[in-house]
Amino acid sequence: MKTKNKTVAYDLRASSFNWEIAPGKTIQAWGFNNQVPGPVLRANAGDTLVVRLINDLSEATTIHWHGIALPASMDGTDATQRPIEPGEVF
Ligand SMILES: [Cu+2]
């Protein structure tokens, strides 16, 4: 039986945070949702993945994707997408 494709949505908050890289050793890191690496995004083949990027960094950023089919305007390169400024949501 074929399951119906669905829309799967995630929020990724880009920010700077304290990351304990070894016991007693903490550094300032940039990442998504206060973790390095960022969270795993799970969807099934055929689903539509909607990712909302909240930029809480002090600099503009984008997300560049590999391995999935997506519109060029969502692919996070300077050639195809305007950078997401600090405080913006895309
Ligand atoms: Cu690439």
PDB file of C-alpha atoms and ligand atoms in Angstrom:
ATOM      1  CA  MET A   1       0.000   0.000   0.000  1.00  0.00           C
ATOM      2  CA  LYS A   2       1.379   3.410  -0.971  1.00  0.00           C
ATOM      3  CA  THR A   3       1.386   5.993   1.785  1.00  0.00           C
ATOM      4  CA  LYS A   4       0.324   9.538   0.989  1.00  0.00           C
ATOM      5  CA  ASN A   5       3.080  12.120   0.624  1.00  0.00           C
ATOM      6  CA  LYS A   6       3.028  14.748   3.323  1.00  0.00           C
ATOM      7  CA  THR A   7       4.622  18.056   4.248  1.00  0.00           C
ATOM      8  CA  VAL A   8       7.267  17.899   6.951  1.00  0.00           C
ATOM      9  CA  ALA A   9       8.237  21.193   8.603  1.00  0.00           C
ATOM     10  CA  TYR A  10      11.230  22.130  10.730  1.00  0.00           C
ATOM     11  CA  ASP A  11      12.588  25.295  12.298  1.00  0.00           C
ATOM     12  CA  LEU A  12      16.349  25.799  12.267  1.00  0.00           C
ATOM     13  CA  ARG A  13      17.598  28.644  14.451  1.00  0.00           C
ATOM     14  CA  ALA A  14      21.126  29.724  13.524  1.00  0.00           C
ATOM     15  CA  SER A  15      22.870  31.203  16.540  1.00  0.00           C
ATOM     16  CA  SER A  16      26.035  31.461  18.577  1.00  0.00           C
ATOM     17  CA  PHE A  17      26.153  29.362  21.749  1.00  0.00           C
ATOM     18  CA  ASN A  18      28.490  27.754  24.243  1.00  0.00           C
ATOM     19  CA  TRP A  19      29.578  24.286  23.140  1.00  0.00           C
ATOM     20  CA  GLU A  20      31.373  21.941  25.506  1.00  0.00           C
ATOM     21  CA  ILE A  21      33.867  20.188  23.248  1.00  0.00           C
ATOM     22  CA  ALA A  22      35.527  18.283  26.104  1.00  0.00           C
ATOM     23  CA  PRO A  23      34.879  18.047  29.836  1.00  0.00           C
ATOM     24  CA  GLY A  24      35.562  21.509  31.254  1.00  0.00           C
ATOM     25  CA  LYS A  25      36.427  22.987  27.823  1.00  0.00           C
ATOM     26  CA  THR A  26      33.753  25.238  26.321  1.00  0.00           C
ATOM     27  CA  ILE A  27      34.024  27.312  23.178  1.00  0.00           C
ATOM     28  CA  GLN A  28      31.734  29.733  21.356  1.00  0.00           C
ATOM     29  CA  ALA A  29      30.171  27.895  18.402  1.00  0.00           C
ATOM     30  CA  TRP A  30      27.784  28.695  15.572  1.00  0.00           C
ATOM     31  CA  GLY A  31      25.175  26.115  14.730  1.00  0.00           C
ATOM     32  CA  PHE A  32      21.526  25.238  14.387  1.00  0.00           C
ATOM     33  CA  ASN A  33      19.239  24.783  17.395  1.00  0.00           C
ATOM     34  CA  ASN A  34      22.168  25.094  19.827  1.00  0.00           C
ATOM     35  CA  GLN A  35      23.861  21.925  18.657  1.00  0.00           C
ATOM     36  CA  VAL A  36      26.828  20.822  16.539  1.00  0.00           C
ATOM     37  CA  PRO A  37      26.143  19.155  14.214  1.00  0.00           C
ATOM     38  CA  GLY A  38      22.619  20.464  13.743  1.00  0.00           C
ATOM     39  CA  PRO A  39      19.541  18.289  14.145  1.00  0.00           C
ATOM     40  CA  VAL A  40      18.663  15.480  11.748  1.00  0.00           C
ATOM     41  CA  LEU A  41      15.751  16.392   9.481  1.00  0.00           C
ATOM     42  CA  ARG A  42      13.640  13.333   8.685  1.00  0.00           C
ATOM     43  CA  ALA A  43      11.149  12.935   5.851  1.00  0.00           C
ATOM     44  CA  ASN A  44      10.171  10.196   3.443  1.00  0.00           C
ATOM     45  CA  ALA A  45      10.875  10.169  -0.297  1.00  0.00           C
ATOM     46  CA  GLY A  46       8.139  12.188  -1.992  1.00  0.00           C
ATOM     47  CA  ASP A  47       7.401  14.374   1.025  1.00  0.00           C
ATOM     48  CA  THR A  48       7.713  18.143   0.813  1.00  0.00           C
ATOM     49  CA  LEU A  49      10.279  19.444   3.282  1.00  0.00           C
ATOM     50  CA  VAL A  50       9.715  22.975   4.600  1.00  0.00           C
ATOM     51  CA  VAL A  51      12.612  24.408   6.590  1.00  0.00           C
ATOM     52  CA  ARG A  52      12.253  27.816   8.216  1.00  0.00           C
ATOM     53  CA  LEU A  53      15.644  29.415   8.907  1.00  0.00           C
ATOM     54  CA  ILE A  54      15.677  31.921  11.754  1.00  0.00           C
ATOM     55  CA  ASN A  55      18.902  33.907  11.686  1.00  0.00           C
ATOM     56  CA  ASP A  56      19.942  34.853  15.210  1.00  0.00           C
ATOM     57  CA  LEU A  57      23.571  35.244  14.150  1.00  0.00           C
ATOM     58  CA  SER A  58      25.358  38.585  13.960  1.00  0.00           C
ATOM     59  CA  GLU A  59      26.006  38.058  10.216  1.00  0.00           C
ATOM     60  CA  ALA A  60      23.950  37.155   7.164  1.00  0.00           C
ATOM     61  CA  THR A  61      23.718  33.473   6.309  1.00  0.00           C
ATOM     62  CA  THR A  62      22.000  30.910   4.080  1.00  0.00           C
ATOM     63  CA  ILE A  63      21.592  27.147   4.026  1.00  0.00           C
ATOM     64  CA  HIS A  64      23.122  25.309   1.082  1.00  0.00           C
ATOM     65  CA  TRP A  65      21.778  21.823   0.427  1.00  0.00           C
ATOM     66  CA  HIS A  66      23.296  18.753  -1.174  1.00  0.00           C
ATOM     67  CA  GLY A  67      21.557  15.527  -2.130  1.00  0.00           C
ATOM     68  CA  ILE A  68      17.970  16.717  -2.426  1.00  0.00           C
ATOM     69  CA  ALA A  69      15.973  18.181  -5.314  1.00  0.00           C
ATOM     70  CA  LEU A  70      14.937  21.747  -4.592  1.00  0.00           C
ATOM     71  CA  PRO A  71      14.289  25.061  -6.355  1.00  0.00           C
ATOM     72  CA  ALA A  72      17.479  27.016  -7.090  1.00  0.00           C
ATOM     73  CA  SER A  73      15.988  29.980  -5.222  1.00  0.00           C
ATOM     74  CA  MET A  74      16.155  27.906  -2.011  1.00  0.00           C
ATOM     75  CA  ASP A  75      19.671  26.539  -2.487  1.00  0.00           C
ATOM     76  CA  GLY A  76      21.564  29.055  -0.408  1.00  0.00           C
ATOM     77  CA  THR A  77      24.257  30.214  -2.777  1.00  0.00           C
ATOM     78  CA  ASP A  78      25.037  33.856  -3.518  1.00  0.00           C
ATOM     79  CA  ALA A  79      24.227  33.189  -7.183  1.00  0.00           C
ATOM     80  CA  THR A  80      20.618  32.189  -6.506  1.00  0.00           C
ATOM     81  CA  GLN A  81      19.512  33.588  -3.167  1.00  0.00           C
ATOM     82  CA  ARG A  82      19.790  36.828  -1.212  1.00  0.00           C
ATOM     83  CA  PRO A  83      21.548  36.237   2.121  1.00  0.00           C
ATOM     84  CA  ILE A  84      19.262  36.093   5.164  1.00  0.00           C
ATOM     85  CA  GLU A  85      20.200  39.053   7.345  1.00  0.00           C
ATOM     86  CA  PRO A  86      20.507  38.941  11.155  1.00  0.00           C
ATOM     87  CA  GLY A  87      17.015  38.839  12.665  1.00  0.00           C
ATOM     88  CA  GLU A  88      15.389  37.699   9.428  1.00  0.00           C
ATOM     89  CA  VAL A  89      13.410  34.522   8.868  1.00  0.00           C
ATOM     90  CA  PHE A  90      13.373  32.703   5.529  1.00  0.00           C
TER      91      PHE A  90
HETATM   92 CU    CU B   1      27.294  22.711  -3.005  1.00  0.00          CU
END
